[in-house]
Short mmCIF file of N, CA, C and O in Angstrom, two decimals:
data_model
loop_
_atom_site.label_atom_id
_atom_site.label_comp_id
_atom_site.label_asym_id
_atom_site.label_seq_id
_atom_site.Cartn_x
_atom_site.Cartn_y
_atom_site.Cartn_z
N MET A 4 100.77 111.52 110.97
CA MET A 4 100.01 111.79 109.77
C MET A 4 100.70 112.85 108.92
O MET A 4 100.63 112.83 107.72
N ARG A 5 101.42 113.76 109.54
CA ARG A 5 102.11 114.82 108.84
C ARG A 5 103.22 114.26 107.95
O ARG A 5 103.40 114.72 106.83
N ALA A 6 103.95 113.29 108.44
CA ALA A 6 105.03 112.67 107.65
C ALA A 6 104.44 111.99 106.42
O ALA A 6 105.05 112.00 105.35
N SER A 7 103.26 111.41 106.55
CA SER A 7 102.61 110.76 105.42
C SER A 7 102.33 111.76 104.30
O SER A 7 102.54 111.44 103.12
N ARG A 8 101.89 112.93 104.65
CA ARG A 8 101.63 113.96 103.63
C ARG A 8 102.92 114.44 102.96
O ARG A 8 102.95 114.69 101.77
N ILE A 9 103.98 114.54 103.73
CA ILE A 9 105.27 114.94 103.16
C ILE A 9 105.77 113.87 102.20
O ILE A 9 106.23 114.19 101.10
N PHE A 10 105.65 112.60 102.60
CA PHE A 10 106.07 111.51 101.72
C PHE A 10 105.22 111.46 100.46
O PHE A 10 105.72 111.20 99.37
N ASP A 11 103.92 111.71 100.60
CA ASP A 11 103.04 111.76 99.43
C ASP A 11 103.45 112.88 98.48
O ASP A 11 103.47 112.71 97.27
N PHE A 12 103.80 114.04 99.04
CA PHE A 12 104.25 115.15 98.21
C PHE A 12 105.53 114.80 97.47
O PHE A 12 105.67 115.08 96.28
N ILE A 13 106.47 114.17 98.17
CA ILE A 13 107.73 113.76 97.53
C ILE A 13 107.45 112.73 96.44
O ILE A 13 108.03 112.80 95.35
N LEU A 14 106.54 111.79 96.71
CA LEU A 14 106.17 110.79 95.71
C LEU A 14 105.60 111.47 94.47
O LEU A 14 106.01 111.18 93.34
N TRP A 15 104.66 112.39 94.67
CA TRP A 15 104.07 113.12 93.54
C TRP A 15 105.13 113.90 92.77
O TRP A 15 105.12 113.94 91.53
N ALA A 16 106.04 114.54 93.50
CA ALA A 16 107.09 115.33 92.85
C ALA A 16 107.99 114.43 91.99
O ALA A 16 108.33 114.77 90.85
N LEU A 17 108.36 113.29 92.52
CA LEU A 17 109.21 112.35 91.75
C LEU A 17 108.48 111.80 90.53
O LEU A 17 109.06 111.68 89.45
N LEU A 18 107.20 111.45 90.71
CA LEU A 18 106.43 110.95 89.58
C LEU A 18 106.28 112.02 88.50
O LEU A 18 106.44 111.73 87.31
N ALA A 19 106.01 113.24 88.92
CA ALA A 19 105.87 114.33 87.95
C ALA A 19 107.20 114.60 87.25
O ALA A 19 107.25 114.79 86.03
N PHE A 20 108.28 114.59 88.01
CA PHE A 20 109.61 114.82 87.44
C PHE A 20 109.95 113.74 86.43
O PHE A 20 110.45 114.03 85.34
N GLY A 21 109.68 112.47 86.77
CA GLY A 21 109.94 111.37 85.83
C GLY A 21 109.08 111.46 84.58
O GLY A 21 109.57 111.27 83.46
N PHE A 22 107.80 111.78 84.76
CA PHE A 22 106.90 111.89 83.62
C PHE A 22 107.29 113.06 82.72
O PHE A 22 107.38 112.92 81.50
N LEU A 23 107.53 114.23 83.31
CA LEU A 23 107.89 115.40 82.52
C LEU A 23 109.26 115.22 81.86
O LEU A 23 109.47 115.66 80.72
N GLY A 24 110.18 114.55 82.56
CA GLY A 24 111.48 114.25 81.95
C GLY A 24 111.32 113.32 80.76
O GLY A 24 111.97 113.50 79.72
N GLY A 25 110.44 112.34 80.90
CA GLY A 25 110.17 111.43 79.78
C GLY A 25 109.54 112.16 78.61
O GLY A 25 109.87 111.91 77.45
N LEU A 26 108.63 113.10 78.91
CA LEU A 26 108.03 113.90 77.84
C LEU A 26 109.07 114.76 77.13
O LEU A 26 109.06 114.87 75.90
N LYS A 27 109.99 115.32 77.90
CA LYS A 27 111.03 116.18 77.31
C LYS A 27 111.91 115.37 76.37
O LYS A 27 112.17 115.77 75.24
N ILE A 28 112.36 114.21 76.82
CA ILE A 28 113.21 113.36 75.99
C ILE A 28 112.41 112.84 74.79
O ILE A 28 112.94 112.73 73.68
N SER A 29 111.14 112.53 75.00
CA SER A 29 110.30 112.07 73.89
C SER A 29 110.17 113.17 72.83
O SER A 29 110.24 112.89 71.63
N TYR A 30 110.02 114.41 73.27
CA TYR A 30 109.95 115.52 72.32
C TYR A 30 111.28 115.67 71.58
O TYR A 30 111.31 115.88 70.37
N GLU A 31 112.39 115.57 72.32
CA GLU A 31 113.70 115.65 71.68
C GLU A 31 113.88 114.51 70.67
O GLU A 31 114.54 114.68 69.66
N ASN A 32 113.29 113.36 70.97
CA ASN A 32 113.38 112.23 70.05
C ASN A 32 112.59 112.51 68.77
O ASN A 32 113.01 112.10 67.70
N ILE A 33 111.47 113.19 68.90
CA ILE A 33 110.67 113.53 67.72
C ILE A 33 111.45 114.48 66.81
O ILE A 33 111.43 114.35 65.59
N THR A 34 112.18 115.42 67.43
CA THR A 34 112.92 116.40 66.64
C THR A 34 114.33 115.94 66.29
O THR A 34 115.03 116.63 65.57
N GLY A 35 114.77 114.81 66.81
CA GLY A 35 116.11 114.30 66.53
C GLY A 35 116.14 112.80 66.77
O GLY A 35 115.25 112.09 66.38
N ASN A 36 117.17 112.32 67.45
CA ASN A 36 117.28 110.90 67.79
C ASN A 36 117.85 110.80 69.20
O ASN A 36 119.02 110.49 69.38
N ALA A 37 117.01 111.10 70.17
CA ALA A 37 117.47 111.24 71.55
C ALA A 37 117.59 109.93 72.31
O ALA A 37 118.35 109.86 73.27
N CYS A 38 116.85 108.92 71.94
CA CYS A 38 116.90 107.71 72.77
C CYS A 38 116.95 106.45 71.91
O CYS A 38 116.49 106.44 70.78
N PRO A 39 117.52 105.40 72.52
CA PRO A 39 117.57 104.12 71.81
C PRO A 39 116.17 103.53 71.62
O PRO A 39 115.22 103.99 72.22
N HIS A 40 116.07 102.52 70.80
CA HIS A 40 114.78 101.91 70.47
C HIS A 40 114.71 100.47 70.95
O HIS A 40 115.72 99.78 71.03
N ILE A 41 113.49 100.04 71.26
CA ILE A 41 113.17 98.63 71.45
C ILE A 41 112.39 98.26 70.21
O ILE A 41 111.24 98.66 70.06
N GLY A 42 113.04 97.56 69.30
CA GLY A 42 112.41 97.32 68.00
C GLY A 42 112.27 98.63 67.28
O GLY A 42 113.26 99.30 66.98
N PHE A 43 111.04 99.05 67.01
CA PHE A 43 110.81 100.33 66.34
C PHE A 43 110.25 101.39 67.28
O PHE A 43 109.95 102.50 66.86
N VAL A 44 110.11 101.08 68.58
CA VAL A 44 109.55 102.02 69.55
C VAL A 44 110.69 102.64 70.37
O VAL A 44 111.47 101.92 70.99
N PRO A 45 110.79 103.97 70.40
CA PRO A 45 111.80 104.61 71.24
C PRO A 45 111.55 104.31 72.72
O PRO A 45 110.42 104.37 73.20
N ILE A 46 112.61 103.97 73.43
CA ILE A 46 112.49 103.61 74.85
C ILE A 46 111.92 104.77 75.67
O ILE A 46 111.17 104.54 76.62
N CYS A 47 112.23 106.01 75.29
CA CYS A 47 111.72 107.14 76.07
C CYS A 47 110.20 107.19 76.06
O CYS A 47 109.58 107.62 77.04
N TYR A 48 109.56 106.73 75.00
CA TYR A 48 108.09 106.68 74.97
C TYR A 48 107.57 105.66 75.97
O TYR A 48 106.57 105.89 76.65
N VAL A 49 108.25 104.53 76.05
CA VAL A 49 107.84 103.47 76.99
C VAL A 49 108.02 103.96 78.42
O VAL A 49 107.15 103.74 79.28
N VAL A 50 109.13 104.63 78.71
CA VAL A 50 109.38 105.13 80.06
C VAL A 50 108.35 106.20 80.43
O VAL A 50 107.84 106.21 81.55
N THR A 51 108.02 107.08 79.50
CA THR A 51 106.99 108.09 79.75
C THR A 51 105.66 107.43 80.08
O THR A 51 104.97 107.83 81.03
N ALA A 52 105.29 106.40 79.33
CA ALA A 52 104.04 105.67 79.60
C ALA A 52 104.10 104.98 80.96
O ALA A 52 103.10 104.94 81.69
N ALA A 53 105.27 104.46 81.33
CA ALA A 53 105.41 103.79 82.63
C ALA A 53 105.21 104.78 83.78
O ALA A 53 104.50 104.48 84.75
N TYR A 54 105.81 105.97 83.67
CA TYR A 54 105.61 106.99 84.71
C TYR A 54 104.15 107.45 84.73
O TYR A 54 103.59 107.70 85.80
N ALA A 55 103.52 107.56 83.57
CA ALA A 55 102.10 107.93 83.52
C ALA A 55 101.25 106.88 84.23
O ALA A 55 100.31 107.22 84.97
N LEU A 56 101.57 105.62 84.04
CA LEU A 56 100.83 104.54 84.71
C LEU A 56 101.03 104.60 86.22
O LEU A 56 100.08 104.36 86.99
N MET A 57 102.23 104.96 86.68
CA MET A 57 102.45 105.11 88.12
C MET A 57 101.62 106.27 88.66
O MET A 57 101.07 106.18 89.77
N ILE A 58 101.52 107.36 87.90
CA ILE A 58 100.69 108.50 88.33
C ILE A 58 99.23 108.08 88.41
O ILE A 58 98.54 108.38 89.39
N VAL A 59 98.76 107.34 87.42
CA VAL A 59 97.38 106.85 87.42
C VAL A 59 97.14 105.97 88.64
O VAL A 59 96.09 106.04 89.29
N SER A 60 98.14 105.16 89.01
CA SER A 60 97.96 104.26 90.15
C SER A 60 97.78 105.03 91.46
O SER A 60 97.12 104.55 92.37
N VAL A 61 98.36 106.20 91.56
CA VAL A 61 98.20 107.01 92.77
C VAL A 61 96.85 107.71 92.78
O VAL A 61 96.26 107.94 93.82
N ILE A 62 96.34 108.01 91.58
CA ILE A 62 95.08 108.74 91.47
C ILE A 62 93.86 107.83 91.68
O ILE A 62 92.91 108.22 92.35
N ILE A 63 93.88 106.63 91.11
CA ILE A 63 92.69 105.79 91.13
C ILE A 63 92.37 105.31 92.54
O ILE A 63 93.25 105.15 93.37
N LYS A 64 91.09 105.09 92.78
CA LYS A 64 90.63 104.70 94.11
C LYS A 64 90.57 103.19 94.32
O LYS A 64 90.71 102.72 95.43
N HIS A 65 90.34 102.43 93.25
CA HIS A 65 90.20 100.98 93.38
C HIS A 65 91.53 100.37 93.81
O HIS A 65 92.53 100.48 93.11
N ASN A 66 91.54 99.75 94.98
CA ASN A 66 92.79 99.27 95.56
C ASN A 66 93.49 98.20 94.72
O ASN A 66 94.70 98.21 94.60
N GLY A 67 92.73 97.27 94.15
CA GLY A 67 93.35 96.23 93.33
C GLY A 67 93.98 96.80 92.08
O GLY A 67 95.11 96.48 91.72
N CYS A 68 93.26 97.68 91.41
CA CYS A 68 93.78 98.32 90.20
C CYS A 68 94.99 99.18 90.54
O CYS A 68 95.94 99.27 89.76
N LYS A 69 94.95 99.83 91.70
CA LYS A 69 96.06 100.68 92.14
C LYS A 69 97.34 99.86 92.19
O LYS A 69 98.37 100.27 91.67
N HIS A 70 97.30 98.69 92.78
CA HIS A 70 98.49 97.86 92.93
C HIS A 70 98.99 97.36 91.58
O HIS A 70 100.18 97.39 91.31
N TYR A 71 98.08 96.89 90.75
CA TYR A 71 98.48 96.37 89.44
C TYR A 71 99.04 97.47 88.54
O TYR A 71 100.05 97.27 87.87
N ALA A 72 98.38 98.61 88.51
CA ALA A 72 98.85 99.71 87.66
C ALA A 72 100.23 100.17 88.10
O ALA A 72 101.12 100.39 87.27
N PHE A 73 100.42 100.28 89.42
CA PHE A 73 101.74 100.70 89.90
C PHE A 73 102.79 99.64 89.57
O PHE A 73 103.88 99.98 89.11
N ALA A 74 102.48 98.39 89.81
CA ALA A 74 103.45 97.33 89.56
C ALA A 74 103.87 97.27 88.09
O ALA A 74 105.06 97.12 87.79
N ILE A 75 102.92 97.41 87.19
CA ILE A 75 103.24 97.38 85.76
C ILE A 75 104.09 98.59 85.38
O ILE A 75 105.13 98.45 84.72
N GLY A 76 103.68 99.77 85.79
CA GLY A 76 104.43 100.98 85.46
C GLY A 76 105.80 101.00 86.09
O GLY A 76 106.81 101.28 85.43
N TRP A 77 105.87 100.66 87.38
CA TRP A 77 107.15 100.71 88.08
C TRP A 77 108.12 99.67 87.53
O TRP A 77 109.28 99.98 87.29
N SER A 78 107.65 98.44 87.35
CA SER A 78 108.57 97.40 86.88
C SER A 78 109.08 97.70 85.48
O SER A 78 110.25 97.45 85.17
N THR A 79 108.25 98.28 84.63
CA THR A 79 108.69 98.66 83.29
C THR A 79 109.79 99.72 83.37
O THR A 79 110.85 99.58 82.75
N ALA A 80 109.55 100.78 84.13
CA ALA A 80 110.54 101.86 84.26
C ALA A 80 111.82 101.34 84.93
O ALA A 80 112.93 101.68 84.51
N PHE A 81 111.66 100.49 85.94
CA PHE A 81 112.82 99.97 86.66
C PHE A 81 113.69 99.08 85.77
O PHE A 81 114.92 99.23 85.74
N ILE A 82 113.07 98.17 85.04
CA ILE A 82 113.83 97.26 84.18
C ILE A 82 114.57 98.05 83.09
O ILE A 82 115.75 97.79 82.83
N ILE A 83 113.91 99.02 82.49
CA ILE A 83 114.57 99.83 81.46
C ILE A 83 115.73 100.62 82.06
O ILE A 83 116.81 100.70 81.49
N ALA A 84 115.51 101.21 83.24
CA ALA A 84 116.58 101.98 83.90
C ALA A 84 117.74 101.07 84.30
O ALA A 84 118.91 101.45 84.14
N LEU A 85 117.44 99.89 84.79
CA LEU A 85 118.49 98.95 85.20
C LEU A 85 119.30 98.47 83.99
O LEU A 85 120.53 98.52 84.01
N VAL A 86 118.62 98.04 82.94
CA VAL A 86 119.30 97.57 81.74
C VAL A 86 120.09 98.71 81.10
O VAL A 86 121.24 98.53 80.68
N GLY A 87 119.51 99.91 81.05
CA GLY A 87 120.20 101.07 80.51
C GLY A 87 121.44 101.42 81.30
O GLY A 87 122.49 101.75 80.73
N SER A 88 121.33 101.36 82.62
CA SER A 88 122.48 101.67 83.48
C SER A 88 123.60 100.65 83.28
O SER A 88 124.78 101.02 83.20
N ILE A 89 123.23 99.39 83.21
CA ILE A 89 124.24 98.34 82.98
C ILE A 89 124.90 98.54 81.62
O ILE A 89 126.12 98.46 81.49
N ALA A 90 124.09 98.83 80.59
CA ALA A 90 124.64 99.06 79.25
C ALA A 90 125.52 100.30 79.22
O ALA A 90 126.56 100.31 78.55
N GLU A 91 125.12 101.33 79.94
CA GLU A 91 125.90 102.58 80.00
C GLU A 91 127.28 102.31 80.61
O GLU A 91 128.30 102.79 80.11
N ILE A 92 127.30 101.54 81.69
CA ILE A 92 128.57 101.22 82.35
C ILE A 92 129.42 100.32 81.46
O ILE A 92 130.61 100.55 81.28
N ALA A 93 128.79 99.30 80.88
CA ALA A 93 129.53 98.35 80.04
C ALA A 93 130.10 99.02 78.79
O ALA A 93 131.21 98.69 78.36
N ALA A 94 129.37 99.95 78.21
CA ALA A 94 129.82 100.60 76.97
C ALA A 94 130.75 101.78 77.25
O ALA A 94 131.33 102.33 76.32
N GLY A 95 130.86 102.18 78.50
CA GLY A 95 131.70 103.33 78.82
C GLY A 95 131.05 104.66 78.50
O GLY A 95 131.73 105.66 78.39
N GLY A 96 129.74 104.67 78.34
CA GLY A 96 129.00 105.91 78.09
C GLY A 96 128.39 105.96 76.71
O GLY A 96 128.67 105.13 75.86
N GLY A 97 127.54 106.95 76.53
CA GLY A 97 126.93 107.18 75.23
C GLY A 97 125.72 106.33 74.91
O GLY A 97 125.23 106.36 73.79
N VAL A 98 125.19 105.58 75.87
CA VAL A 98 124.03 104.72 75.62
C VAL A 98 122.74 105.45 75.99
O VAL A 98 121.78 105.43 75.23
N CYS A 99 122.72 106.10 77.14
CA CYS A 99 121.52 106.76 77.65
C CYS A 99 121.55 108.25 77.31
O CYS A 99 122.63 108.85 77.23
N PRO A 100 120.36 108.86 77.17
CA PRO A 100 120.32 110.32 77.05
C PRO A 100 120.94 110.93 78.30
O PRO A 100 120.90 110.33 79.37
N ALA A 101 121.51 112.12 78.18
CA ALA A 101 122.22 112.73 79.30
C ALA A 101 121.42 113.89 79.89
O ALA A 101 120.61 114.51 79.22
N ALA A 102 121.68 114.18 81.16
CA ALA A 102 120.97 115.24 81.87
C ALA A 102 121.46 116.63 81.50
O ALA A 102 120.74 117.59 81.69
N GLY A 103 122.63 116.76 80.95
CA GLY A 103 123.19 118.07 80.66
C GLY A 103 122.68 118.71 79.40
O GLY A 103 123.23 119.70 78.95
N GLY A 104 121.65 118.15 78.79
CA GLY A 104 121.10 118.74 77.59
C GLY A 104 121.61 118.08 76.32
O GLY A 104 121.05 118.28 75.26
N GLU A 105 122.70 117.33 76.42
CA GLU A 105 123.20 116.66 75.24
C GLU A 105 122.34 115.45 74.93
O GLU A 105 121.85 114.78 75.82
N VAL A 106 122.16 115.18 73.68
CA VAL A 106 121.39 114.02 73.27
C VAL A 106 122.36 112.85 73.17
O VAL A 106 123.33 112.90 72.44
N ARG A 107 122.09 111.80 73.95
CA ARG A 107 122.92 110.60 74.00
C ARG A 107 124.38 110.95 74.28
O ARG A 107 125.28 110.38 73.70
N GLY A 108 124.58 111.86 75.22
CA GLY A 108 125.94 112.31 75.51
C GLY A 108 126.45 111.86 76.85
O GLY A 108 127.10 112.61 77.54
N GLY A 109 126.12 110.62 77.24
CA GLY A 109 126.54 110.13 78.55
C GLY A 109 128.04 110.14 78.73
O GLY A 109 128.54 110.25 79.83
N ALA A 110 128.81 110.03 77.65
CA ALA A 110 130.26 110.00 77.76
C ALA A 110 130.85 111.40 77.90
O ALA A 110 132.03 111.54 78.13
N SER A 111 130.02 112.43 77.80
CA SER A 111 130.51 113.81 77.82
C SER A 111 130.71 114.36 79.23
O SER A 111 131.04 115.52 79.39
N GLY A 112 130.47 113.59 80.25
CA GLY A 112 130.65 114.05 81.61
C GLY A 112 129.36 114.39 82.32
O GLY A 112 129.35 114.59 83.52
N SER A 113 128.24 114.48 81.61
CA SER A 113 126.97 114.75 82.25
C SER A 113 126.37 113.42 82.74
O SER A 113 126.80 112.35 82.35
N ILE A 114 125.37 113.53 83.60
CA ILE A 114 124.79 112.33 84.22
C ILE A 114 123.83 111.65 83.24
O ILE A 114 122.88 112.28 82.78
N PRO A 115 124.04 110.37 82.95
CA PRO A 115 123.09 109.64 82.10
C PRO A 115 121.74 109.53 82.81
O PRO A 115 121.67 109.24 84.00
N LEU A 116 120.66 109.77 82.08
CA LEU A 116 119.34 109.76 82.68
C LEU A 116 118.91 108.38 83.16
O LEU A 116 118.05 108.28 84.03
N CYS A 117 119.50 107.32 82.62
CA CYS A 117 119.13 105.99 83.11
C CYS A 117 119.58 105.81 84.57
O CYS A 117 118.90 105.14 85.34
N PHE A 118 120.70 106.43 84.97
CA PHE A 118 121.13 106.38 86.37
C PHE A 118 120.13 107.12 87.25
O PHE A 118 119.74 106.64 88.32
N ALA A 119 119.72 108.31 86.81
CA ALA A 119 118.75 109.10 87.57
C ALA A 119 117.42 108.36 87.67
O ALA A 119 116.79 108.33 88.73
N SER A 120 116.98 107.76 86.58
CA SER A 120 115.71 107.03 86.58
C SER A 120 115.78 105.82 87.50
O SER A 120 114.81 105.52 88.20
N LEU A 121 116.91 105.13 87.53
CA LEU A 121 117.07 103.98 88.41
C LEU A 121 116.96 104.40 89.88
O LEU A 121 116.23 103.78 90.66
N ALA A 122 117.64 105.48 90.24
CA ALA A 122 117.56 105.97 91.62
C ALA A 122 116.14 106.43 91.95
O ALA A 122 115.63 106.14 93.05
N MET A 123 115.51 107.13 91.03
CA MET A 123 114.13 107.59 91.26
C MET A 123 113.18 106.41 91.42
O MET A 123 112.29 106.45 92.27
N CYS A 124 113.34 105.37 90.61
CA CYS A 124 112.46 104.20 90.71
C CYS A 124 112.55 103.56 92.09
O CYS A 124 111.53 103.17 92.67
N LEU A 125 113.76 103.46 92.62
CA LEU A 125 113.92 102.85 93.95
C LEU A 125 113.27 103.71 95.03
O LEU A 125 112.59 103.19 95.92
N LEU A 126 113.44 105.01 94.94
CA LEU A 126 112.82 105.92 95.90
C LEU A 126 111.30 105.93 95.76
O LEU A 126 110.57 105.91 96.75
N ILE A 127 110.81 105.91 94.53
CA ILE A 127 109.36 105.88 94.28
C ILE A 127 108.76 104.60 94.86
O ILE A 127 107.69 104.64 95.48
N LEU A 128 109.44 103.47 94.70
CA LEU A 128 108.93 102.21 95.27
C LEU A 128 108.80 102.32 96.78
O LEU A 128 107.76 101.96 97.35
N ALA A 129 109.83 102.82 97.43
CA ALA A 129 109.80 102.96 98.89
C ALA A 129 108.66 103.89 99.32
O ALA A 129 107.92 103.58 100.27
N LEU A 130 108.51 105.00 98.64
CA LEU A 130 107.45 105.95 99.00
C LEU A 130 106.06 105.39 98.72
O LEU A 130 105.13 105.61 99.51
N PHE A 131 105.89 104.67 97.63
CA PHE A 131 104.59 104.09 97.31
C PHE A 131 104.21 103.02 98.33
O PHE A 131 103.07 102.96 98.78
N LEU A 132 105.18 102.18 98.70
CA LEU A 132 104.89 101.11 99.66
C LEU A 132 104.57 101.65 101.04
O LEU A 132 103.74 101.07 101.75
N THR A 133 105.21 102.73 101.44
CA THR A 133 104.94 103.29 102.77
C THR A 133 103.75 104.23 102.78
O THR A 133 103.24 104.55 103.85
N GLY A 134 103.28 104.65 101.61
CA GLY A 134 102.16 105.60 101.54
C GLY A 134 100.91 104.98 100.97
O GLY A 134 100.16 104.29 101.69
N PRO A 135 100.65 105.19 99.67
CA PRO A 135 99.39 104.73 99.06
C PRO A 135 99.14 103.22 99.20
O PRO A 135 98.01 102.81 99.47
N TRP A 136 100.15 102.41 99.07
CA TRP A 136 99.95 100.97 99.16
C TRP A 136 99.55 100.56 100.57
O TRP A 136 98.61 99.80 100.77
N ARG A 137 100.25 101.08 101.56
CA ARG A 137 99.95 100.74 102.96
C ARG A 137 98.55 101.21 103.34
O ARG A 137 97.80 100.49 103.99
N ARG A 138 98.18 102.42 102.92
CA ARG A 138 96.83 102.93 103.24
C ARG A 138 95.76 102.08 102.55
O ARG A 138 94.71 101.80 103.14
N ALA A 139 96.02 101.66 101.32
CA ALA A 139 95.05 100.81 100.61
C ALA A 139 94.91 99.47 101.29
O ALA A 139 93.79 98.94 101.40
N CYS A 140 95.99 98.91 101.78
CA CYS A 140 95.92 97.64 102.47
C CYS A 140 95.18 97.76 103.81
O CYS A 140 94.42 96.86 104.16
N LYS A 141 95.37 98.85 104.50
CA LYS A 141 94.67 99.05 105.77
C LYS A 141 93.17 99.18 105.56
O LYS A 141 92.39 98.70 106.38
N ARG A 142 92.74 99.80 104.44
CA ARG A 142 91.32 99.93 104.15
C ARG A 142 90.67 98.57 103.85
O ARG A 142 89.49 98.40 104.04
N CYS A 143 91.47 97.63 103.37
CA CYS A 143 90.94 96.32 102.99
C CYS A 143 90.92 95.33 104.15
O CYS A 143 90.31 94.27 104.04
N GLU A 144 91.61 95.65 105.24
CA GLU A 144 91.65 94.74 106.38
C GLU A 144 90.27 94.59 106.99
O GLU A 144 89.53 95.54 107.17
N VAL A 145 89.94 93.36 107.35
CA VAL A 145 88.67 93.08 108.01
C VAL A 145 88.86 93.29 109.50
O VAL A 145 89.78 92.77 110.10
N GLN A 146 87.98 94.10 110.06
CA GLN A 146 88.13 94.38 111.49
C GLN A 146 87.03 93.79 112.29
O GLN A 146 85.98 93.53 111.96
#
């Protein structure tokens, strides 16, 4: 049971880090042009909403809603991170916002945030499946 609490803490920390990182880039986008757009919507806003939905999925008690909310939020963040990472590699940099404080400075030697988000999404999935999802499924089992 102790390992479960540690994994839950790590899950919460990653979700908070992703959400707060999305908020930071979203704020930078308001004051400048920090992230690419999907149509007229900045991608950083969509990623922030996706992380918020994953946080909501951990908070809510309804097991069915928990799974759907997490799946929608996670798949959105994962697809954007995957496509961004592929575009970053294909373009040789400068596609994703960078971790070093530069706006869209992936080619400057700092870590592109789409790579970090992709790694976080994979870890978040593993932690969610072994923690909240598994516990929700056990509660639904007929004994």
